[in-house]
PDB file of C-alpha atoms in Angstrom:
ATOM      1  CA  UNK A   1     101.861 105.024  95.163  1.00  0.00           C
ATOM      2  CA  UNK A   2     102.862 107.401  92.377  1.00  0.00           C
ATOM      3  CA  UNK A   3     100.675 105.015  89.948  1.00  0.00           C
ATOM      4  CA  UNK A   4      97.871 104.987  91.960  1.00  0.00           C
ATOM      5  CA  UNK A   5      97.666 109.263  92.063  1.00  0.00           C
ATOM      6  CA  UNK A   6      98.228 108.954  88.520  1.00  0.00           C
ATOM      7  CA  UNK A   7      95.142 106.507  87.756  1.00  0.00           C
ATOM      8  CA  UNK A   8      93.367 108.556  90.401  1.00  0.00           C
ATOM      9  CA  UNK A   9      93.600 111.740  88.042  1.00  0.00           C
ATOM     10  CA  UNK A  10      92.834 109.816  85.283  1.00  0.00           C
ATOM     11  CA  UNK A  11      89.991 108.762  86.644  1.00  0.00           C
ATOM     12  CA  UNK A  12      86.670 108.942  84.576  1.00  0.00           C
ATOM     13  CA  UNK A  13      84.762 108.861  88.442  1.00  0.00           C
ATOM     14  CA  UNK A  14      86.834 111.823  89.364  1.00  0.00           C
ATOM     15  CA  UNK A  15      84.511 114.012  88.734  1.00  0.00           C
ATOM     16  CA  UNK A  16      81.723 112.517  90.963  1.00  0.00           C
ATOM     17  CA  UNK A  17      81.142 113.781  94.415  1.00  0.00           C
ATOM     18  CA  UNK A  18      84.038 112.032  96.729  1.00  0.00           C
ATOM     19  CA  UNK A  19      81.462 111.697  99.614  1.00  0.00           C
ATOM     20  CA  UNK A  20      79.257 109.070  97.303  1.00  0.00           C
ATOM     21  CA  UNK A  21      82.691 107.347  96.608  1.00  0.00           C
ATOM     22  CA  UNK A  22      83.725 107.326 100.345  1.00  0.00           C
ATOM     23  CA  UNK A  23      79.882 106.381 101.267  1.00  0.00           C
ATOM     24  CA  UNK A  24      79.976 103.745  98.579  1.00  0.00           C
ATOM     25  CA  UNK A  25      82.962 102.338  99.695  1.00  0.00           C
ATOM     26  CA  UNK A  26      82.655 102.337 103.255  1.00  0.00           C
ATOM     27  CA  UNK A  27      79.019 100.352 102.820  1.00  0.00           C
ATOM     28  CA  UNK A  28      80.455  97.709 100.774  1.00  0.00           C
ATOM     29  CA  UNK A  29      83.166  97.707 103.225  1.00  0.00           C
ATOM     30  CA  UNK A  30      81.103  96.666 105.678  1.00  0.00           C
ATOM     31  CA  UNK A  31      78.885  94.510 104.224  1.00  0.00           C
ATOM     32  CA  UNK A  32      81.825  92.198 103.120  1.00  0.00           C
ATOM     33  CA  UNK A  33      83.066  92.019 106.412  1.00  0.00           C
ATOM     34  CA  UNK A  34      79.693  91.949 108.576  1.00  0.00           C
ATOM     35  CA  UNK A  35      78.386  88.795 105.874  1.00  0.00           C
ATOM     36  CA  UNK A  36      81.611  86.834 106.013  1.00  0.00           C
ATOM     37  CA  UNK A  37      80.891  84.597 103.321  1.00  0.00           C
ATOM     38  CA  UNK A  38      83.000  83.525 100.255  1.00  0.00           C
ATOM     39  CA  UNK A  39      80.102  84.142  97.742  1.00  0.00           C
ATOM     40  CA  UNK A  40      79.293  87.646  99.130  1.00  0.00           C
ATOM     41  CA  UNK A  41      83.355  88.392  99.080  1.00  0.00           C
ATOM     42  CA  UNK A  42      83.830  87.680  96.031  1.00  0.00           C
ATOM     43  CA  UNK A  43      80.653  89.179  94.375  1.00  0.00           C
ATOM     44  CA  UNK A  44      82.327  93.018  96.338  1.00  0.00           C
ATOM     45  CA  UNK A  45      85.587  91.862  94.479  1.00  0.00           C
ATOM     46  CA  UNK A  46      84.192  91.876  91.219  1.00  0.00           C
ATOM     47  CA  UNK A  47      81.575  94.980  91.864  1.00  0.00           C
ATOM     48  CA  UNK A  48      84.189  96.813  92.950  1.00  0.00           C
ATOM     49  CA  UNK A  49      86.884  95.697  90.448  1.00  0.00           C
ATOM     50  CA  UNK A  50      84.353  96.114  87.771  1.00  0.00           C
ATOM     51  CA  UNK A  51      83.448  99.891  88.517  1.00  0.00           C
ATOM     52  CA  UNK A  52      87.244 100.752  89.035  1.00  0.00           C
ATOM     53  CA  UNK A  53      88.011  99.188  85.894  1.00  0.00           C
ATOM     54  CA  UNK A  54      84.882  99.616  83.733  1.00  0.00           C
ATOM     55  CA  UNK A  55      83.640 103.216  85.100  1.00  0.00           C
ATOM     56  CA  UNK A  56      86.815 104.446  86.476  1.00  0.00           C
ATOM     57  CA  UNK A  57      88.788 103.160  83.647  1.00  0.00           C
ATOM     58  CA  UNK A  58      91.514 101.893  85.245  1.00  0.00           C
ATOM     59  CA  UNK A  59      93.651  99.305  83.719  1.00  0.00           C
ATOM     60  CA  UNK A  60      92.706  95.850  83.944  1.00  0.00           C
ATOM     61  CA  UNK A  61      96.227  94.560  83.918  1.00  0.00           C
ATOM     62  CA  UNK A  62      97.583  97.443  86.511  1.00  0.00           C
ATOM     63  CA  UNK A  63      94.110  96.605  88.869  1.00  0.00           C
ATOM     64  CA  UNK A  64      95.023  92.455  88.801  1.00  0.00           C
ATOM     65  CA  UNK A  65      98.730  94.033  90.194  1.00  0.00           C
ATOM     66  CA  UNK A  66      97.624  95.716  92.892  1.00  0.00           C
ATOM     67  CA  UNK A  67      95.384  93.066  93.549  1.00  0.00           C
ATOM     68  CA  UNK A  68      98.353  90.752  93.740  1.00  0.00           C
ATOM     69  CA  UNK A  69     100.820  92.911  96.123  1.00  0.00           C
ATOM     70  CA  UNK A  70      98.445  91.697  99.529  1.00  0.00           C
ATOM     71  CA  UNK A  71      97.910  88.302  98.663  1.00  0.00           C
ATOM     72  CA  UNK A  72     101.329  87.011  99.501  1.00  0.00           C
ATOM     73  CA  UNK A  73     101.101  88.417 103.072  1.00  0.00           C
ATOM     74  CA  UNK A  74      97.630  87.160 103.184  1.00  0.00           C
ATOM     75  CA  UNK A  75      98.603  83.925 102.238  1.00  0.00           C
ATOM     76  CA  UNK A  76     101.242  83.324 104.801  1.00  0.00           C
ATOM     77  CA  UNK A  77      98.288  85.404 107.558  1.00  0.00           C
ATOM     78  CA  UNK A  78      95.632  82.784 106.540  1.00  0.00           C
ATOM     79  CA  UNK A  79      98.195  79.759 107.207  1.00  0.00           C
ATOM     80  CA  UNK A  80      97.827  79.697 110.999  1.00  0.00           C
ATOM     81  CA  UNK A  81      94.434  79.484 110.127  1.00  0.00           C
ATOM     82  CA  UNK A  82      94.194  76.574 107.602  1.00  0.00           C
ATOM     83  CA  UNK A  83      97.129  74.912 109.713  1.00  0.00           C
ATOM     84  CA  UNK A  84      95.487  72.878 112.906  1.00  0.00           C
ATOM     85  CA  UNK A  85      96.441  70.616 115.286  1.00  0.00           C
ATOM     86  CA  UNK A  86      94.963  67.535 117.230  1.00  0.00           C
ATOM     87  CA  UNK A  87      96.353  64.545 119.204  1.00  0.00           C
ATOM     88  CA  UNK A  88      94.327  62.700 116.919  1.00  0.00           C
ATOM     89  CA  UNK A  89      94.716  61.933 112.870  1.00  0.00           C
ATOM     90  CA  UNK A  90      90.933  61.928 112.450  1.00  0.00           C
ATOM     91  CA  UNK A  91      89.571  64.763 110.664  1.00  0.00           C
ATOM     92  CA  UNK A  92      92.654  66.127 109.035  1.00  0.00           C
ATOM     93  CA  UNK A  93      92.689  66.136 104.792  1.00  0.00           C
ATOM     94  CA  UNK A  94      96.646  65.751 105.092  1.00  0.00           C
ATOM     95  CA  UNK A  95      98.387  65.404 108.212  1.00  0.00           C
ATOM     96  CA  UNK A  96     101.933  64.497 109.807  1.00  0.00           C
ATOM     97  CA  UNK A  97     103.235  63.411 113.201  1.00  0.00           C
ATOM     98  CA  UNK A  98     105.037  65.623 115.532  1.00  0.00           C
ATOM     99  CA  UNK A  99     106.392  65.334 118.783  1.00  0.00           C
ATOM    100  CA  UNK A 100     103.306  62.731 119.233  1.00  0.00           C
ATOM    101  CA  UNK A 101     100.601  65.072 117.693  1.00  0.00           C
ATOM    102  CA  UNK A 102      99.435  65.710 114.588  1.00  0.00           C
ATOM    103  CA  UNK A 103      99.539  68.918 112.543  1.00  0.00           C
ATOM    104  CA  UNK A 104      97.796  69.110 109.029  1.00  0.00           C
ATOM    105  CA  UNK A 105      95.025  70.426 107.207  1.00  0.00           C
ATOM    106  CA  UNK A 106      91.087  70.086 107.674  1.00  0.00           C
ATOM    107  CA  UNK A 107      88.388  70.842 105.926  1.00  0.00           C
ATOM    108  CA  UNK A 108      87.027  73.318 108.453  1.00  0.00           C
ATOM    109  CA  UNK A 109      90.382  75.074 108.536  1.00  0.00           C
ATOM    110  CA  UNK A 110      90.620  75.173 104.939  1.00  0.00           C
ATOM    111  CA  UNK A 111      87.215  76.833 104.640  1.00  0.00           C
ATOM    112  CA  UNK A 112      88.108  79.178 107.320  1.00  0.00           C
ATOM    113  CA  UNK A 113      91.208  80.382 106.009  1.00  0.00           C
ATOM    114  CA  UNK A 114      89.798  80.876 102.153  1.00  0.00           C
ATOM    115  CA  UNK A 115      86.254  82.839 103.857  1.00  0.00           C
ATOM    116  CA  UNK A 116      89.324  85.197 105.534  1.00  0.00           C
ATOM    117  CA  UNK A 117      90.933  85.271 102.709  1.00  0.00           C
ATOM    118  CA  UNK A 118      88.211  86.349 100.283  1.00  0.00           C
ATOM    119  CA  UNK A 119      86.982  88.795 102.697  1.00  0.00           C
ATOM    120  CA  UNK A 120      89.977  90.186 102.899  1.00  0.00           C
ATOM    121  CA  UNK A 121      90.693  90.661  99.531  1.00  0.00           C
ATOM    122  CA  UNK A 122      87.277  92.013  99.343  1.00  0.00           C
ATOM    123  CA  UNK A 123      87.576  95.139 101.908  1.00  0.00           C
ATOM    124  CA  UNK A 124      91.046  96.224  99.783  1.00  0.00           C
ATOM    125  CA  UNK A 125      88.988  95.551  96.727  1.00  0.00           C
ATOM    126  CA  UNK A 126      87.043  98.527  98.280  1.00  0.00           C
ATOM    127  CA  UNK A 127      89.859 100.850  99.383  1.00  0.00           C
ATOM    128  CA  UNK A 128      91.370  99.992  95.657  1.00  0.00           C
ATOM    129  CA  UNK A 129      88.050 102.037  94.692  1.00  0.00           C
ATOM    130  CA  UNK A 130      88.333 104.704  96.541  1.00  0.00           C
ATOM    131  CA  UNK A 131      92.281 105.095  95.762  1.00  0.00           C
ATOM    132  CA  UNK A 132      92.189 104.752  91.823  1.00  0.00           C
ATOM    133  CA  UNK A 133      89.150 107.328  91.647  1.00  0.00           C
ATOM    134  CA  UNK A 134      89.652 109.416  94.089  1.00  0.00           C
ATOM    135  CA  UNK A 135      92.844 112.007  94.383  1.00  0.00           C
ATOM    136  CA  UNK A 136      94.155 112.511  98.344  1.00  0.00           C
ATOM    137  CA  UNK A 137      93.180 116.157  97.593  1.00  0.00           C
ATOM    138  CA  UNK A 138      89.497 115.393  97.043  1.00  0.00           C
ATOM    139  CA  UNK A 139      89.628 112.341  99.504  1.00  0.00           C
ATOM    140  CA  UNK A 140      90.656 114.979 102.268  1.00  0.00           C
ATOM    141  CA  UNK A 141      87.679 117.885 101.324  1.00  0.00           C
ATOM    142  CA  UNK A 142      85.057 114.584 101.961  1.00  0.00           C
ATOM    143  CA  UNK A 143      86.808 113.973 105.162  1.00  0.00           C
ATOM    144  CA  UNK A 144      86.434 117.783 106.228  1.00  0.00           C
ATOM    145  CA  UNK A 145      82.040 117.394 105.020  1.00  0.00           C
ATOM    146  CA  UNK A 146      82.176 114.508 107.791  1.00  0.00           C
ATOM    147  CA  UNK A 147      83.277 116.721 110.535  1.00  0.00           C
ATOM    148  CA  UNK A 148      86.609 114.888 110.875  1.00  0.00           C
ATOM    149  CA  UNK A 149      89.272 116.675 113.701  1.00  0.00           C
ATOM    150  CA  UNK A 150      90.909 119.205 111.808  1.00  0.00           C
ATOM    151  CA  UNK A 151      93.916 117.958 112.847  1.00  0.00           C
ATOM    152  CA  UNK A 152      93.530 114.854 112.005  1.00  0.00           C
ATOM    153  CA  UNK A 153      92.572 115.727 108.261  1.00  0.00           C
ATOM    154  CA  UNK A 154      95.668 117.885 107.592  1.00  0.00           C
ATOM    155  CA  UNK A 155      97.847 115.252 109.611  1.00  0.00           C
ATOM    156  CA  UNK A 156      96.855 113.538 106.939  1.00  0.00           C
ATOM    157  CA  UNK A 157      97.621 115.745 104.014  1.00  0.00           C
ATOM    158  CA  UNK A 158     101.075 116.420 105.486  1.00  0.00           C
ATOM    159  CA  UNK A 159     102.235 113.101 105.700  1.00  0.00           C
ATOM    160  CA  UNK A 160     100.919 112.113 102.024  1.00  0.00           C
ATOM    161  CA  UNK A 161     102.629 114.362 101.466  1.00  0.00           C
ATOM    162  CA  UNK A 162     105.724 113.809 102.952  1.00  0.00           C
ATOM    163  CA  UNK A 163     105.920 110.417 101.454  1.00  0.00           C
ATOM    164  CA  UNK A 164     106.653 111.916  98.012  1.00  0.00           C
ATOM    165  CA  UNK A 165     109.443 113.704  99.513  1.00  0.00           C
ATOM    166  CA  UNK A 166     110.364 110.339 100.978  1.00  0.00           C
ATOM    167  CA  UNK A 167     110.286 108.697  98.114  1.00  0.00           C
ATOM    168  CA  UNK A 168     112.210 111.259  96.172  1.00  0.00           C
ATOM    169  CA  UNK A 169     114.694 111.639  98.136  1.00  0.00           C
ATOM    170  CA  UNK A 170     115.139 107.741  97.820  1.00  0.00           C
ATOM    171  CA  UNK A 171     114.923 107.596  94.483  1.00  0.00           C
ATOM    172  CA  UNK A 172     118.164 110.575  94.042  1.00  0.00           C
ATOM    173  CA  UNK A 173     120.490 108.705  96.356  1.00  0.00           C
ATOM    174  CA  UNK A 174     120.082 105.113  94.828  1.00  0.00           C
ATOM    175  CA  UNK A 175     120.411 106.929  90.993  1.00  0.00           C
ATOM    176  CA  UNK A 176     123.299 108.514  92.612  1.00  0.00           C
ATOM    177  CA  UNK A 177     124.603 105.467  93.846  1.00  0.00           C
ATOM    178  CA  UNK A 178     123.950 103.379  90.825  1.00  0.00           C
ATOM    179  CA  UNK A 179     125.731 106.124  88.513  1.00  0.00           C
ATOM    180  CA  UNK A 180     128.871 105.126  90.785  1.00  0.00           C
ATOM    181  CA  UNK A 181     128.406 101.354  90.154  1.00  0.00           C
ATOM    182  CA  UNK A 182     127.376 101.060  93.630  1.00  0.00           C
ATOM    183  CA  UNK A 183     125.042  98.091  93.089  1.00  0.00           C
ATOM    184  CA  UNK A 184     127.359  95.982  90.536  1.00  0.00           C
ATOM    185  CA  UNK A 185     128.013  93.144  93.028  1.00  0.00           C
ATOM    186  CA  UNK A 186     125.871  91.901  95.729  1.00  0.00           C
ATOM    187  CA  UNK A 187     128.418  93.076  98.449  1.00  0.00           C
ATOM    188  CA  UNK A 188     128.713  96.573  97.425  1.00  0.00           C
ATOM    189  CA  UNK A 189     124.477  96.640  96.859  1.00  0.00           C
ATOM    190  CA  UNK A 190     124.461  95.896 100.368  1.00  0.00           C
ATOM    191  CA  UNK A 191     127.050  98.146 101.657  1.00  0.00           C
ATOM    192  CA  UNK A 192     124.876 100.881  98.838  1.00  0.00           C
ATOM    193  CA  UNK A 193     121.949 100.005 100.863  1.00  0.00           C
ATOM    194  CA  UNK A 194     122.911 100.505 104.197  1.00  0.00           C
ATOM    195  CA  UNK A 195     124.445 103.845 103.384  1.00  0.00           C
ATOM    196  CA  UNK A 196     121.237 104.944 101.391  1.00  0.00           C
ATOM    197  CA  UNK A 197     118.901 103.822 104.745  1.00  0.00           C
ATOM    198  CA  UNK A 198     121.313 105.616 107.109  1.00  0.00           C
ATOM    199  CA  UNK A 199     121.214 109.214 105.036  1.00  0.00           C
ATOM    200  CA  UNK A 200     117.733 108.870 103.678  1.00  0.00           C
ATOM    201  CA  UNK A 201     116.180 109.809 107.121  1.00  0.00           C
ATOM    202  CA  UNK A 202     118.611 113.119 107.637  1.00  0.00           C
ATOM    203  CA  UNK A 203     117.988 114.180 104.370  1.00  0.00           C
ATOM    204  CA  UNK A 204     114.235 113.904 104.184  1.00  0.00           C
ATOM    205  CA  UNK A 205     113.837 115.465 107.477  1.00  0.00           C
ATOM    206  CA  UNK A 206     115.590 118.594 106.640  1.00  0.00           C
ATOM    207  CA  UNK A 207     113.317 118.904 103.221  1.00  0.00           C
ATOM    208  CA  UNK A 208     110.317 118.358 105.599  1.00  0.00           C
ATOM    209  CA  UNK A 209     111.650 121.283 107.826  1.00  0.00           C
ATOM    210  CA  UNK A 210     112.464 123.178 104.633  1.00  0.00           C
ATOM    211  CA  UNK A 211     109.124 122.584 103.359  1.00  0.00           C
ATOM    212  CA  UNK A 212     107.244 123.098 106.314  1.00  0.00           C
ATOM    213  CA  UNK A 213     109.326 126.376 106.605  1.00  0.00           C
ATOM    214  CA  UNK A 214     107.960 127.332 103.642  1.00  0.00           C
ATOM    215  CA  UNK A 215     104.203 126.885 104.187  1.00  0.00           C
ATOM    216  CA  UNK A 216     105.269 129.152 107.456  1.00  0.00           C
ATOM    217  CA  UNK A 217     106.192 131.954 105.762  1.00  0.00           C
ATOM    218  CA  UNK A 218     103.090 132.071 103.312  1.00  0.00           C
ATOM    219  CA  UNK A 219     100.769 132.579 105.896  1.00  0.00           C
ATOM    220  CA  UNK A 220     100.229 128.459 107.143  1.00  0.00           C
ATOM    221  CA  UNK A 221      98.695 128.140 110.535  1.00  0.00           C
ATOM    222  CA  UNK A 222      97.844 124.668 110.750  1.00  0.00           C
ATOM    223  CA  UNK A 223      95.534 124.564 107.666  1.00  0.00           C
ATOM    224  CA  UNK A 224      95.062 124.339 104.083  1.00  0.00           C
ATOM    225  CA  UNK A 225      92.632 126.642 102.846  1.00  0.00           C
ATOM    226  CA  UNK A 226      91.943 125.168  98.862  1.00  0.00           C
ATOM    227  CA  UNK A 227      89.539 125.977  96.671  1.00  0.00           C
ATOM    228  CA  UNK A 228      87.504 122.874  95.738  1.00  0.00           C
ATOM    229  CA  UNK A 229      86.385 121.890  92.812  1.00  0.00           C
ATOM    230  CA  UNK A 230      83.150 121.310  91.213  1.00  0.00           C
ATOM    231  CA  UNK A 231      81.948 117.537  91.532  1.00  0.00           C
ATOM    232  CA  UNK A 232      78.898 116.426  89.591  1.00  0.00           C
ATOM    233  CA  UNK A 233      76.457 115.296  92.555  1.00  0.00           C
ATOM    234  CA  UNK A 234      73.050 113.397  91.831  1.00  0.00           C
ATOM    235  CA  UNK A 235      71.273 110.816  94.285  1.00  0.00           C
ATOM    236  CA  UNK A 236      71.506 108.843  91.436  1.00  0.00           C
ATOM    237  CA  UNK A 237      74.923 108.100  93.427  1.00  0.00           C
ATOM    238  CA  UNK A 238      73.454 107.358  97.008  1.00  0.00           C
ATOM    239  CA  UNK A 239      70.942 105.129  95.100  1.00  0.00           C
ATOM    240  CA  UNK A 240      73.515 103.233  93.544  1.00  0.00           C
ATOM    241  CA  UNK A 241      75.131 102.595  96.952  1.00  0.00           C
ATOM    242  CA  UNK A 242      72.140 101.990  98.745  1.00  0.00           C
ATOM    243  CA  UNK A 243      70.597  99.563  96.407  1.00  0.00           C
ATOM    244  CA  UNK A 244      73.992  97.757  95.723  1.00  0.00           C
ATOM    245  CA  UNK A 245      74.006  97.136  99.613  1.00  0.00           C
ATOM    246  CA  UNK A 246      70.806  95.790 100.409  1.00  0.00           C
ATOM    247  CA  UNK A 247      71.137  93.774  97.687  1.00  0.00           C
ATOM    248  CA  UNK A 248      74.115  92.008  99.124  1.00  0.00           C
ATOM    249  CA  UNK A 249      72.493  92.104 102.535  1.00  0.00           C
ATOM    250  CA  UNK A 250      69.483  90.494 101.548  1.00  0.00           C
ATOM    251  CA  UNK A 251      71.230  87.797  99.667  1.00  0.00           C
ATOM    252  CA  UNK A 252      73.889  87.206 102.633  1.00  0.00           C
ATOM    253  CA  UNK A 253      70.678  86.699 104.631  1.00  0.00           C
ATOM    254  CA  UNK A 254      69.199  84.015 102.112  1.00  0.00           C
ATOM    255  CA  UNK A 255      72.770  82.398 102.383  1.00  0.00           C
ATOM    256  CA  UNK A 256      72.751  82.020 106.137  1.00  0.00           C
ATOM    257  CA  UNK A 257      69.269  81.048 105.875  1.00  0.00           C
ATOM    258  CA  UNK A 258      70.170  78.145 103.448  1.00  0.00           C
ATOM    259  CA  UNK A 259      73.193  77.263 106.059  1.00  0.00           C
ATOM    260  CA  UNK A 260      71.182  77.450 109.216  1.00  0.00           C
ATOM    261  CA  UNK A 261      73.245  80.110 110.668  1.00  0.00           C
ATOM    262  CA  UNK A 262      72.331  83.118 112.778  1.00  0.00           C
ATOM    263  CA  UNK A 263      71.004  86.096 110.606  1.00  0.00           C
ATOM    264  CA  UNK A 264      73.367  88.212 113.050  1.00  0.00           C
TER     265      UNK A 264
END
């Protein structure tokens, strides 16, 4: 998470409006999951890969990383999809007996599985985007132009926030621990570990009270007030998004066309 502020800084898109990042986002977004097809998800992995890493200028190397860190979970999700079962071995690419049934692999299941996985890869292709471009701070003033709750927004802020304290915390105890040889054998890393889980929580509540505390007592009452910064703005922006869009809509259409599936 630290990274991904860091490249968000970095950015070279951080000086474009946020709202054209969040409305650029959020209609690729949905396109990739309203056309659920493997030719549309991938063509929103690599426009979005390609602006984060050739506008944004975000590593290609650290980009391919993140990409990897939800494709083991989504490879175990998209099992129960590919995996099917039928009291009969007809249909199935590779199959075995069990308990008079069979349980294997189909073509249909394997498609299904690789569309959801695609398309899911696609939407955090998106959110990837938005994270390595745009800070939390700037993220949370576009959130406040969409008439978002209040609440909600600096909810937000706070526990962001609080995560760094989280994670600091975290990191102290474990250098603490390691200073004292605490993780030289795999007994003593668990016994290490176990202590570090049970005082992390009482230690980063009381600097979240102590910080909190300390927004009380310079004037906080329930709000950040922040100056913002200046964002270069164009409709060259909206265009970009717009056009982008229907161009994937209109070719998702063509697809489904080609198929013989419903245009909705």
């Amino acid at each position: 998470m630290i990274s991904i502020d860091k490249y968000a800084y970095r950015s070279k898109l951080k000086a474009v409006d946020p709202m054209q990042k969040v409305v650029f986002a959020l209609l690729t977004l949905g396109v990739c999951l309203w056309a659920d097809d493997l030719i549309i998800s991938v063509a929103v992995i690599f426009i979005m890969g390609g602006m984060t890493v050739l506008k944004g200028g975000t590593p290609l190397r650290f980009f391919i990383k993140l990409m990897l860190v939800p494709m083991s979970f989504l490879f175990i999700g998209v099992l129960t999809v590919a995996v099917k079962m039928s009291q009969r071995p007809e249909g199935f690419l590779a199959s075995i007996a069990v308990g008079g049934a069979w349980i294997g692999f189909s073509y249909t299941g394997l498609s299904e599985a690789l569309s959801l996985f695609l398309k899911a890869l696609g939407a955090v292709s998106c959110l990837y985007f938005l994270s390595l471009s745009t800070p939390v701070v700037d993220l949370l003033a576009a959130l406040r132009r969409l008439r978002l709750p209040k609440l909600l927004v600096e909810l937000m802020g706070l526990v962001y926030r609080f995560i760094f304290v989280l994670i600091d915390t975290a990191d102290t105890i474990y250098n603490a621990q390691n200073c004292r040889l605490g993780y030289s054998s795999l007994t003593t890393g668990y016994r290490s570990l176990g202590s570090l889980v049970s005082v992390l929580f009482i230690r980063a509540y009381r600097r979240s009270d102590e910080l909190y505390t300390a927004l009380e007592s310079r004037g906080y009452e329930g709000e950040f007030n922040v100056l913002e910064e200046t964002y270069v703005s164009h409709r060259t922006g909206y265009v970009l998004a717009i056009t982008v869009n229907a161009l994937l809509v209109l070719f998702a259409v063509i697809l489904r066309q080609i198929k013989g599936g419903a245009l909705w």
